[in-house]
Amino acid sequence: MYTVLIAIAVIACAISLYMSVSIMRKQQKQRYDHIHPTVAKHPLLANPIVILYLAFPILVIIGGLVWWYLEVKGLT
């Protein structure tokens, strides 16, 4: 059961990441005067949404491992 839920979460994150990156690439063709230089140089690394898409599955796995550990020790 957990394997299926993890697979669905990973697929959803992968699709969201792909869609965000494709929108960002289309958006780069437009020029903005008020854009921060860091975002202009590194549009993927400086985007908090992309960072969240990458961090979410990792945090879910860590949270699951902590929960599993607490269940095994009988602390929950």
PDB file of N, CA, C and O in Angstrom:
ATOM      1  N   MET A   1       0.815  -1.197   0.000  1.00  0.00           N
ATOM      2  CA  MET A   1       0.000   0.000   0.000  1.00  0.00           C
ATOM      3  C   MET A   1       0.854   1.255   0.000  1.00  0.00           C
ATOM      4  O   MET A   1       0.604   2.176  -0.753  1.00  0.00           O
ATOM      5  N   TYR A   2       1.852   1.282   0.897  1.00  0.00           N
ATOM      6  CA  TYR A   2       2.712   2.462   0.973  1.00  0.00           C
ATOM      7  C   TYR A   2       3.520   2.649  -0.309  1.00  0.00           C
ATOM      8  O   TYR A   2       3.776   3.775  -0.724  1.00  0.00           O
ATOM      9  N   THR A   3       3.907   1.542  -0.914  1.00  0.00           N
ATOM     10  CA  THR A   3       4.677   1.627  -2.157  1.00  0.00           C
ATOM     11  C   THR A   3       3.858   2.300  -3.253  1.00  0.00           C
ATOM     12  O   THR A   3       4.379   3.133  -3.998  1.00  0.00           O
ATOM     13  N   VAL A   4       2.589   1.973  -3.331  1.00  0.00           N
ATOM     14  CA  VAL A   4       1.720   2.592  -4.337  1.00  0.00           C
ATOM     15  C   VAL A   4       1.564   4.079  -4.062  1.00  0.00           C
ATOM     16  O   VAL A   4       1.641   4.905  -4.978  1.00  0.00           O
ATOM     17  N   LEU A   5       1.360   4.447  -2.798  1.00  0.00           N
ATOM     18  CA  LEU A   5       1.210   5.864  -2.450  1.00  0.00           C
ATOM     19  C   LEU A   5       2.490   6.645  -2.724  1.00  0.00           C
ATOM     20  O   LEU A   5       2.439   7.781  -3.218  1.00  0.00           O
ATOM     21  N   ILE A   6       3.630   6.057  -2.423  1.00  0.00           N
ATOM     22  CA  ILE A   6       4.903   6.724  -2.700  1.00  0.00           C
ATOM     23  C   ILE A   6       5.094   6.871  -4.201  1.00  0.00           C
ATOM     24  O   ILE A   6       5.537   7.925  -4.683  1.00  0.00           O
ATOM     25  N   ALA A   7       4.747   5.863  -4.966  1.00  0.00           N
ATOM     26  CA  ALA A   7       4.877   5.943  -6.424  1.00  0.00           C
ATOM     27  C   ALA A   7       3.980   7.041  -6.993  1.00  0.00           C
ATOM     28  O   ALA A   7       4.395   7.809  -7.867  1.00  0.00           O
ATOM     29  N   ILE A   8       2.755   7.142  -6.495  1.00  0.00           N
ATOM     30  CA  ILE A   8       1.845   8.194  -6.959  1.00  0.00           C
ATOM     31  C   ILE A   8       2.399   9.572  -6.610  1.00  0.00           C
ATOM     32  O   ILE A   8       2.350  10.494  -7.429  1.00  0.00           O
ATOM     33  N   ALA A   9       2.940   9.740  -5.402  1.00  0.00           N
ATOM     34  CA  ALA A   9       3.506  11.028  -4.992  1.00  0.00           C
ATOM     35  C   ALA A   9       4.711  11.395  -5.857  1.00  0.00           C
ATOM     36  O   ALA A   9       4.859  12.547  -6.278  1.00  0.00           O
ATOM     37  N   VAL A  10       5.565  10.430  -6.150  1.00  0.00           N
ATOM     38  CA  VAL A  10       6.739  10.698  -6.979  1.00  0.00           C
ATOM     39  C   VAL A  10       6.320  11.052  -8.401  1.00  0.00           C
ATOM     40  O   VAL A  10       6.860  11.989  -9.003  1.00  0.00           O
ATOM     41  N   ILE A  11       5.341  10.349  -8.935  1.00  0.00           N
ATOM     42  CA  ILE A  11       4.854  10.656 -10.284  1.00  0.00           C
ATOM     43  C   ILE A  11       4.243  12.052 -10.323  1.00  0.00           C
ATOM     44  O   ILE A  11       4.494  12.820 -11.262  1.00  0.00           O
ATOM     45  N   ALA A  12       3.455  12.399  -9.319  1.00  0.00           N
ATOM     46  CA  ALA A  12       2.839  13.729  -9.275  1.00  0.00           C
ATOM     47  C   ALA A  12       3.904  14.817  -9.188  1.00  0.00           C
ATOM     48  O   ALA A  12       3.805  15.854  -9.867  1.00  0.00           O
ATOM     49  N   CYS A  13       4.941  14.603  -8.382  1.00  0.00           N
ATOM     50  CA  CYS A  13       6.022  15.585  -8.271  1.00  0.00           C
ATOM     51  C   CYS A  13       6.798  15.691  -9.582  1.00  0.00           C
ATOM     52  O   CYS A  13       7.183  16.792  -9.983  1.00  0.00           O
ATOM     53  N   ALA A  14       7.027  14.579 -10.242  1.00  0.00           N
ATOM     54  CA  ALA A  14       7.769  14.602 -11.507  1.00  0.00           C
ATOM     55  C   ALA A  14       6.989  15.354 -12.586  1.00  0.00           C
ATOM     56  O   ALA A  14       7.555  16.165 -13.326  1.00  0.00           O
ATOM     57  N   ILE A  15       5.688  15.107 -12.657  1.00  0.00           N
ATOM     58  CA  ILE A  15       4.866  15.817 -13.639  1.00  0.00           C
ATOM     59  C   ILE A  15       4.829  17.306 -13.331  1.00  0.00           C
ATOM     60  O   ILE A  15       4.957  18.146 -14.233  1.00  0.00           O
ATOM     61  N   SER A  16       4.681  17.660 -12.070  1.00  0.00           N
ATOM     62  CA  SER A  16       4.653  19.068 -11.679  1.00  0.00           C
ATOM     63  C   SER A  16       5.977  19.758 -11.979  1.00  0.00           C
ATOM     64  O   SER A  16       6.004  20.895 -12.452  1.00  0.00           O
ATOM     65  N   LEU A  17       7.076  19.063 -11.703  1.00  0.00           N
ATOM     66  CA  LEU A  17       8.388  19.630 -11.993  1.00  0.00           C
ATOM     67  C   LEU A  17       8.566  19.847 -13.489  1.00  0.00           C
ATOM     68  O   LEU A  17       9.031  20.908 -13.925  1.00  0.00           O
ATOM     69  N   TYR A  18       8.182  18.878 -14.296  1.00  0.00           N
ATOM     70  CA  TYR A  18       8.295  19.000 -15.751  1.00  0.00           C
ATOM     71  C   TYR A  18       7.466  20.173 -16.263  1.00  0.00           C
ATOM     72  O   TYR A  18       7.937  20.963 -17.079  1.00  0.00           O
ATOM     73  N   MET A  19       6.249  20.299 -15.779  1.00  0.00           N
ATOM     74  CA  MET A  19       5.388  21.387 -16.234  1.00  0.00           C
ATOM     75  C   MET A  19       5.940  22.744 -15.801  1.00  0.00           C
ATOM     76  O   MET A  19       5.910  23.712 -16.568  1.00  0.00           O
ATOM     77  N   SER A  20       6.473  22.833 -14.587  1.00  0.00           N
ATOM     78  CA  SER A  20       7.041  24.101 -14.116  1.00  0.00           C
ATOM     79  C   SER A  20       8.259  24.505 -14.939  1.00  0.00           C
ATOM     80  O   SER A  20       8.419  25.676 -15.296  1.00  0.00           O
ATOM     81  N   VAL A  21       9.125  23.542 -15.221  1.00  0.00           N
ATOM     82  CA  VAL A  21      10.323  23.841 -16.005  1.00  0.00           C
ATOM     83  C   VAL A  21       9.947  24.259 -17.424  1.00  0.00           C
ATOM     84  O   VAL A  21      10.530  25.198 -17.979  1.00  0.00           O
ATOM     85  N   SER A  22       8.954  23.599 -18.012  1.00  0.00           N
ATOM     86  CA  SER A  22       8.558  23.988 -19.370  1.00  0.00           C
ATOM     87  C   SER A  22       7.958  25.387 -19.395  1.00  0.00           C
ATOM     88  O   SER A  22       8.222  26.162 -20.321  1.00  0.00           O
ATOM     89  N   ILE A  23       7.200  25.749 -18.386  1.00  0.00           N
ATOM     90  CA  ILE A  23       6.660  27.109 -18.311  1.00  0.00           C
ATOM     91  C   ILE A  23       7.780  28.121 -18.100  1.00  0.00           C
ATOM     92  O   ILE A  23       7.776  29.203 -18.697  1.00  0.00           O
ATOM     93  N   MET A  24       8.760  27.774 -17.274  1.00  0.00           N
ATOM     94  CA  MET A  24       9.881  28.691 -17.027  1.00  0.00           C
ATOM     95  C   MET A  24      10.675  28.928 -18.305  1.00  0.00           C
ATOM     96  O   MET A  24      11.121  30.047 -18.557  1.00  0.00           O
ATOM     97  N   ARG A  25      10.872  27.899 -19.092  1.00  0.00           N
ATOM     98  CA  ARG A  25      11.633  28.063 -20.343  1.00  0.00           C
ATOM     99  C   ARG A  25      10.891  28.960 -21.322  1.00  0.00           C
ATOM    100  O   ARG A  25      11.503  29.763 -22.020  1.00  0.00           O
ATOM    101  N   LYS A  26       9.586  28.833 -21.394  1.00  0.00           N
ATOM    102  CA  LYS A  26       8.804  29.713 -22.260  1.00  0.00           C
ATOM    103  C   LYS A  26       8.859  31.152 -21.754  1.00  0.00           C
ATOM    104  O   LYS A  26       8.903  32.095 -22.529  1.00  0.00           O
ATOM    105  N   GLN A  27       8.863  31.293 -20.450  1.00  0.00           N
ATOM    106  CA  GLN A  27       8.851  32.618 -19.830  1.00  0.00           C
ATOM    107  C   GLN A  27      10.193  33.331 -19.983  1.00  0.00           C
ATOM    108  O   GLN A  27      10.251  34.551 -19.952  1.00  0.00           O
ATOM    109  N   GLN A  28      11.296  32.593 -20.142  1.00  0.00           N
ATOM    110  CA  GLN A  28      12.621  33.202 -20.254  1.00  0.00           C
ATOM    111  C   GLN A  28      12.761  34.047 -21.506  1.00  0.00           C
ATOM    112  O   GLN A  28      13.614  34.922 -21.571  1.00  0.00           O
ATOM    113  N   LYS A  29      11.940  33.802 -22.497  1.00  0.00           N
ATOM    114  CA  LYS A  29      12.037  34.562 -23.735  1.00  0.00           C
ATOM    115  C   LYS A  29      11.549  35.987 -23.567  1.00  0.00           C
ATOM    116  O   LYS A  29      11.862  36.844 -24.376  1.00  0.00           O
ATOM    117  N   GLN A  30      10.803  36.243 -22.518  1.00  0.00           N
ATOM    118  CA  GLN A  30      10.344  37.598 -22.238  1.00  0.00           C
ATOM    119  C   GLN A  30      11.381  38.311 -21.387  1.00  0.00           C
ATOM    120  O   GLN A  30      12.067  37.710 -20.579  1.00  0.00           O
ATOM    121  N   ARG A  31      11.482  39.595 -21.556  1.00  0.00           N
ATOM    122  CA  ARG A  31      12.447  40.401 -20.806  1.00  0.00           C
ATOM    123  C   ARG A  31      11.745  41.180 -19.700  1.00  0.00           C
ATOM    124  O   ARG A  31      10.684  41.746 -19.907  1.00  0.00           O
ATOM    125  N   TYR A  32      12.360  41.189 -18.552  1.00  0.00           N
ATOM    126  CA  TYR A  32      11.852  41.957 -17.428  1.00  0.00           C
ATOM    127  C   TYR A  32      12.981  42.840 -16.910  1.00  0.00           C
ATOM    128  O   TYR A  32      14.108  42.390 -16.763  1.00  0.00           O
ATOM    129  N   ASP A  33      12.671  44.074 -16.590  1.00  0.00           N
ATOM    130  CA  ASP A  33      13.686  44.987 -16.070  1.00  0.00           C
ATOM    131  C   ASP A  33      13.892  44.821 -14.567  1.00  0.00           C
ATOM    132  O   ASP A  33      14.958  45.113 -14.050  1.00  0.00           O
ATOM    133  N   HIS A  34      12.897  44.352 -13.866  1.00  0.00           N
ATOM    134  CA  HIS A  34      12.965  44.281 -12.410  1.00  0.00           C
ATOM    135  C   HIS A  34      13.346  42.898 -11.884  1.00  0.00           C
ATOM    136  O   HIS A  34      13.195  42.641 -10.708  1.00  0.00           O
ATOM    137  N   ILE A  35      13.850  42.031 -12.725  1.00  0.00           N
ATOM    138  CA  ILE A  35      14.205  40.682 -12.286  1.00  0.00           C
ATOM    139  C   ILE A  35      15.546  40.701 -11.546  1.00  0.00           C
ATOM    140  O   ILE A  35      16.456  41.442 -11.897  1.00  0.00           O
ATOM    141  N   HIS A  36      15.639  39.899 -10.503  1.00  0.00           N
ATOM    142  CA  HIS A  36      16.862  39.821  -9.703  1.00  0.00           C
ATOM    143  C   HIS A  36      17.954  39.128 -10.515  1.00  0.00           C
ATOM    144  O   HIS A  36      17.694  38.157 -11.222  1.00  0.00           O
ATOM    145  N   PRO A  37      19.202  39.603 -10.432  1.00  0.00           N
ATOM    146  CA  PRO A  37      20.285  39.002 -11.237  1.00  0.00           C
ATOM    147  C   PRO A  37      20.517  37.518 -10.955  1.00  0.00           C
ATOM    148  O   PRO A  37      20.868  36.760 -11.850  1.00  0.00           O
ATOM    149  N   THR A  38      20.322  37.086  -9.717  1.00  0.00           N
ATOM    150  CA  THR A  38      20.509  35.679  -9.386  1.00  0.00           C
ATOM    151  C   THR A  38      19.482  34.813 -10.112  1.00  0.00           C
ATOM    152  O   THR A  38      19.809  33.742 -10.627  1.00  0.00           O
ATOM    153  N   VAL A  39      18.257  35.275 -10.168  1.00  0.00           N
ATOM    154  CA  VAL A  39      17.212  34.526 -10.858  1.00  0.00           C
ATOM    155  C   VAL A  39      17.480  34.516 -12.358  1.00  0.00           C
ATOM    156  O   VAL A  39      17.234  33.517 -13.035  1.00  0.00           O
ATOM    157  N   ALA A  40      18.010  35.600 -12.877  1.00  0.00           N
ATOM    158  CA  ALA A  40      18.313  35.663 -14.305  1.00  0.00           C
ATOM    159  C   ALA A  40      19.431  34.687 -14.674  1.00  0.00           C
ATOM    160  O   ALA A  40      19.391  34.052 -15.729  1.00  0.00           O
ATOM    161  N   LYS A  41      20.436  34.534 -13.801  1.00  0.00           N
ATOM    162  CA  LYS A  41      21.551  33.627 -14.089  1.00  0.00           C
ATOM    163  C   LYS A  41      21.185  32.172 -13.856  1.00  0.00           C
ATOM    164  O   LYS A  41      21.612  31.287 -14.591  1.00  0.00           O
ATOM    165  N   HIS A  42      20.420  31.900 -12.805  1.00  0.00           N
ATOM    166  CA  HIS A  42      20.084  30.526 -12.422  1.00  0.00           C
ATOM    167  C   HIS A  42      18.575  30.398 -12.212  1.00  0.00           C
ATOM    168  O   HIS A  42      18.112  30.300 -11.081  1.00  0.00           O
ATOM    169  N   PRO A  43      17.795  30.362 -13.282  1.00  0.00           N
ATOM    170  CA  PRO A  43      16.335  30.344 -13.099  1.00  0.00           C
ATOM    171  C   PRO A  43      15.804  29.083 -12.426  1.00  0.00           C
ATOM    172  O   PRO A  43      14.803  29.132 -11.738  1.00  0.00           O
ATOM    173  N   LEU A  44      16.465  27.959 -12.581  1.00  0.00           N
ATOM    174  CA  LEU A  44      15.992  26.737 -11.931  1.00  0.00           C
ATOM    175  C   LEU A  44      16.397  26.676 -10.469  1.00  0.00           C
ATOM    176  O   LEU A  44      15.599  26.326  -9.602  1.00  0.00           O
ATOM    177  N   LEU A  45      17.648  27.005 -10.179  1.00  0.00           N
ATOM    178  CA  LEU A  45      18.144  26.885  -8.812  1.00  0.00           C
ATOM    179  C   LEU A  45      17.604  27.965  -7.888  1.00  0.00           C
ATOM    180  O   LEU A  45      17.563  27.778  -6.677  1.00  0.00           O
ATOM    181  N   ALA A  46      17.202  29.106  -8.431  1.00  0.00           N
ATOM    182  CA  ALA A  46      16.711  30.200  -7.603  1.00  0.00           C
ATOM    183  C   ALA A  46      15.185  30.214  -7.501  1.00  0.00           C
ATOM    184  O   ALA A  46      14.628  31.113  -6.901  1.00  0.00           O
ATOM    185  N   ASN A  47      14.523  29.222  -8.059  1.00  0.00           N
ATOM    186  CA  ASN A  47      13.069  29.187  -8.038  1.00  0.00           C
ATOM    187  C   ASN A  47      12.599  28.360  -6.844  1.00  0.00           C
ATOM    188  O   ASN A  47      12.856  27.161  -6.770  1.00  0.00           O
ATOM    189  N   PRO A  48      11.885  28.963  -5.899  1.00  0.00           N
ATOM    190  CA  PRO A  48      11.475  28.209  -4.702  1.00  0.00           C
ATOM    191  C   PRO A  48      10.485  27.087  -4.993  1.00  0.00           C
ATOM    192  O   PRO A  48      10.467  26.085  -4.283  1.00  0.00           O
ATOM    193  N   ILE A  49       9.682  27.213  -6.039  1.00  0.00           N
ATOM    194  CA  ILE A  49       8.729  26.152  -6.369  1.00  0.00           C
ATOM    195  C   ILE A  49       9.466  24.903  -6.843  1.00  0.00           C
ATOM    196  O   ILE A  49       9.137  23.780  -6.442  1.00  0.00           O
ATOM    197  N   VAL A  50      10.492  25.084  -7.667  1.00  0.00           N
ATOM    198  CA  VAL A  50      11.269  23.941  -8.147  1.00  0.00           C
ATOM    199  C   VAL A  50      12.004  23.293  -6.977  1.00  0.00           C
ATOM    200  O   VAL A  50      12.060  22.060  -6.871  1.00  0.00           O
ATOM    201  N   ILE A  51      12.540  24.096  -6.077  1.00  0.00           N
ATOM    202  CA  ILE A  51      13.220  23.553  -4.896  1.00  0.00           C
ATOM    203  C   ILE A  51      12.222  22.746  -4.059  1.00  0.00           C
ATOM    204  O   ILE A  51      12.546  21.660  -3.565  1.00  0.00           O
ATOM    205  N   LEU A  52      11.001  23.238  -3.927  1.00  0.00           N
ATOM    206  CA  LEU A  52       9.983  22.518  -3.164  1.00  0.00           C
ATOM    207  C   LEU A  52       9.621  21.200  -3.833  1.00  0.00           C
ATOM    208  O   LEU A  52       9.451  20.183  -3.159  1.00  0.00           O
ATOM    209  N   TYR A  53       9.501  21.184  -5.164  1.00  0.00           N
ATOM    210  CA  TYR A  53       9.199  19.939  -5.872  1.00  0.00           C
ATOM    211  C   TYR A  53      10.293  18.901  -5.650  1.00  0.00           C
ATOM    212  O   TYR A  53      10.018  17.709  -5.585  1.00  0.00           O
ATOM    213  N   LEU A  54      11.522  19.335  -5.551  1.00  0.00           N
ATOM    214  CA  LEU A  54      12.624  18.399  -5.335  1.00  0.00           C
ATOM    215  C   LEU A  54      12.733  17.979  -3.872  1.00  0.00           C
ATOM    216  O   LEU A  54      13.098  16.844  -3.569  1.00  0.00           O
ATOM    217  N   ALA A  55      12.407  18.878  -2.945  1.00  0.00           N
ATOM    218  CA  ALA A  55      12.565  18.584  -1.525  1.00  0.00           C
ATOM    219  C   ALA A  55      11.389  17.787  -0.958  1.00  0.00           C
ATOM    220  O   ALA A  55      11.568  17.025  -0.003  1.00  0.00           O
ATOM    221  N   PHE A  56      10.205  17.943  -1.525  1.00  0.00           N
ATOM    222  CA  PHE A  56       9.013  17.298  -0.971  1.00  0.00           C
ATOM    223  C   PHE A  56       9.133  15.780  -0.872  1.00  0.00           C
ATOM    224  O   PHE A  56       8.889  15.218   0.208  1.00  0.00           O
ATOM    225  N   PRO A  57       9.500  15.066  -1.944  1.00  0.00           N
ATOM    226  CA  PRO A  57       9.601  13.600  -1.793  1.00  0.00           C
ATOM    227  C   PRO A  57      10.661  13.184  -0.772  1.00  0.00           C
ATOM    228  O   PRO A  57      10.467  12.211  -0.036  1.00  0.00           O
ATOM    229  N   ILE A  58      11.746  13.919  -0.702  1.00  0.00           N
ATOM    230  CA  ILE A  58      12.798  13.592   0.260  1.00  0.00           C
ATOM    231  C   ILE A  58      12.283  13.769   1.684  1.00  0.00           C
ATOM    232  O   ILE A  58      12.494  12.917   2.554  1.00  0.00           O
ATOM    233  N   LEU A  59      11.575  14.864   1.929  1.00  0.00           N
ATOM    234  CA  LEU A  59      11.030  15.102   3.265  1.00  0.00           C
ATOM    235  C   LEU A  59       9.945  14.092   3.627  1.00  0.00           C
ATOM    236  O   LEU A  59       9.846  13.679   4.787  1.00  0.00           O
ATOM    237  N   VAL A  60       9.154  13.672   2.667  1.00  0.00           N
ATOM    238  CA  VAL A  60       8.126  12.664   2.932  1.00  0.00           C
ATOM    239  C   VAL A  60       8.779  11.337   3.305  1.00  0.00           C
ATOM    240  O   VAL A  60       8.346  10.666   4.247  1.00  0.00           O
ATOM    241  N   ILE A  61       9.827  10.965   2.607  1.00  0.00           N
ATOM    242  CA  ILE A  61      10.526   9.712   2.920  1.00  0.00           C
ATOM    243  C   ILE A  61      11.169   9.785   4.300  1.00  0.00           C
ATOM    244  O   ILE A  61      11.069   8.843   5.096  1.00  0.00           O
ATOM    245  N   ILE A  62      11.802  10.900   4.619  1.00  0.00           N
ATOM    246  CA  ILE A  62      12.412  11.061   5.952  1.00  0.00           C
ATOM    247  C   ILE A  62      11.341  11.008   7.030  1.00  0.00           C
ATOM    248  O   ILE A  62      11.511  10.353   8.063  1.00  0.00           O
ATOM    249  N   GLY A  63      10.218  11.691   6.803  1.00  0.00           N
ATOM    250  CA  GLY A  63       9.125  11.653   7.776  1.00  0.00           C
ATOM    251  C   GLY A  63       8.574  10.245   7.953  1.00  0.00           C
ATOM    252  O   GLY A  63       8.264   9.821   9.072  1.00  0.00           O
ATOM    253  N   GLY A  64       8.444   9.501   6.847  1.00  0.00           N
ATOM    254  CA  GLY A  64       7.978   8.120   6.941  1.00  0.00           C
ATOM    255  C   GLY A  64       8.937   7.237   7.712  1.00  0.00           C
ATOM    256  O   GLY A  64       8.514   6.386   8.494  1.00  0.00           O
ATOM    257  N   LEU A  65      10.223   7.450   7.502  1.00  0.00           N
ATOM    258  CA  LEU A  65      11.217   6.658   8.236  1.00  0.00           C
ATOM    259  C   LEU A  65      11.194   6.972   9.727  1.00  0.00           C
ATOM    260  O   LEU A  65      11.316   6.068  10.565  1.00  0.00           O
ATOM    261  N   VAL A  66      11.038   8.249  10.065  1.00  0.00           N
ATOM    262  CA  VAL A  66      10.952   8.631  11.477  1.00  0.00           C
ATOM    263  C   VAL A  66       9.703   8.025  12.102  1.00  0.00           C
ATOM    264  O   VAL A  66       9.748   7.474  13.205  1.00  0.00           O
ATOM    265  N   TRP A  67       8.587   8.109  11.417  1.00  0.00           N
ATOM    266  CA  TRP A  67       7.340   7.536  11.925  1.00  0.00           C
ATOM    267  C   TRP A  67       7.479   6.017  12.104  1.00  0.00           C
ATOM    268  O   TRP A  67       7.058   5.453  13.111  1.00  0.00           O
ATOM    269  N   TRP A  68       8.063   5.354  11.106  1.00  0.00           N
ATOM    270  CA  TRP A  68       8.271   3.913  11.204  1.00  0.00           C
ATOM    271  C   TRP A  68       9.160   3.570  12.406  1.00  0.00           C
ATOM    272  O   TRP A  68       8.888   2.629  13.144  1.00  0.00           O
ATOM    273  N   TYR A  69      10.218   4.345  12.607  1.00  0.00           N
ATOM    274  CA  TYR A  69      11.125   4.112  13.731  1.00  0.00           C
ATOM    275  C   TYR A  69      10.376   4.251  15.065  1.00  0.00           C
ATOM    276  O   TYR A  69      10.542   3.438  15.975  1.00  0.00           O
ATOM    277  N   LEU A  70       9.558   5.285  15.155  1.00  0.00           N
ATOM    278  CA  LEU A  70       8.800   5.481  16.392  1.00  0.00           C
ATOM    279  C   LEU A  70       7.772   4.373  16.603  1.00  0.00           C
ATOM    280  O   LEU A  70       7.520   3.970  17.746  1.00  0.00           O
ATOM    281  N   GLU A  71       7.181   3.861  15.538  1.00  0.00           N
ATOM    282  CA  GLU A  71       6.244   2.742  15.639  1.00  0.00           C
ATOM    283  C   GLU A  71       6.958   1.484  16.115  1.00  0.00           C
ATOM    284  O   GLU A  71       6.432   0.742  16.957  1.00  0.00           O
ATOM    285  N   VAL A  72       8.152   1.236  15.596  1.00  0.00           N
ATOM    286  CA  VAL A  72       8.907   0.046  15.991  1.00  0.00           C
ATOM    287  C   VAL A  72       9.299   0.113  17.468  1.00  0.00           C
ATOM    288  O   VAL A  72       9.221  -0.877  18.202  1.00  0.00           O
ATOM    289  N   LYS A  73       9.683   1.299  17.916  1.00  0.00           N
ATOM    290  CA  LYS A  73      10.089   1.473  19.314  1.00  0.00           C
ATOM    291  C   LYS A  73       8.880   1.567  20.261  1.00  0.00           C
ATOM    292  O   LYS A  73       9.050   1.544  21.463  1.00  0.00           O
ATOM    293  N   GLY A  74       7.690   1.687  19.701  1.00  0.00           N
ATOM    294  CA  GLY A  74       6.492   1.756  20.535  1.00  0.00           C
ATOM    295  C   GLY A  74       6.278   3.114  21.190  1.00  0.00           C
ATOM    296  O   GLY A  74       5.635   3.212  22.232  1.00  0.00           O
ATOM    297  N   LEU A  75       6.805   4.171  20.585  1.00  0.00           N
ATOM    298  CA  LEU A  75       6.691   5.504  21.168  1.00  0.00           C
ATOM    299  C   LEU A  75       5.485   6.286  20.672  1.00  0.00           C
ATOM    300  O   LEU A  75       5.223   7.385  21.148  1.00  0.00           O
ATOM    301  N   THR A  76       4.742   5.738  19.716  1.00  0.00           N
ATOM    302  CA  THR A  76       3.568   6.464  19.234  1.00  0.00           C
ATOM    303  C   THR A  76       2.288   5.826  19.685  1.00  0.00           C
ATOM    304  O   THR A  76       2.208   4.723  20.064  1.00  0.00           O
TER     305      THR A  76
END
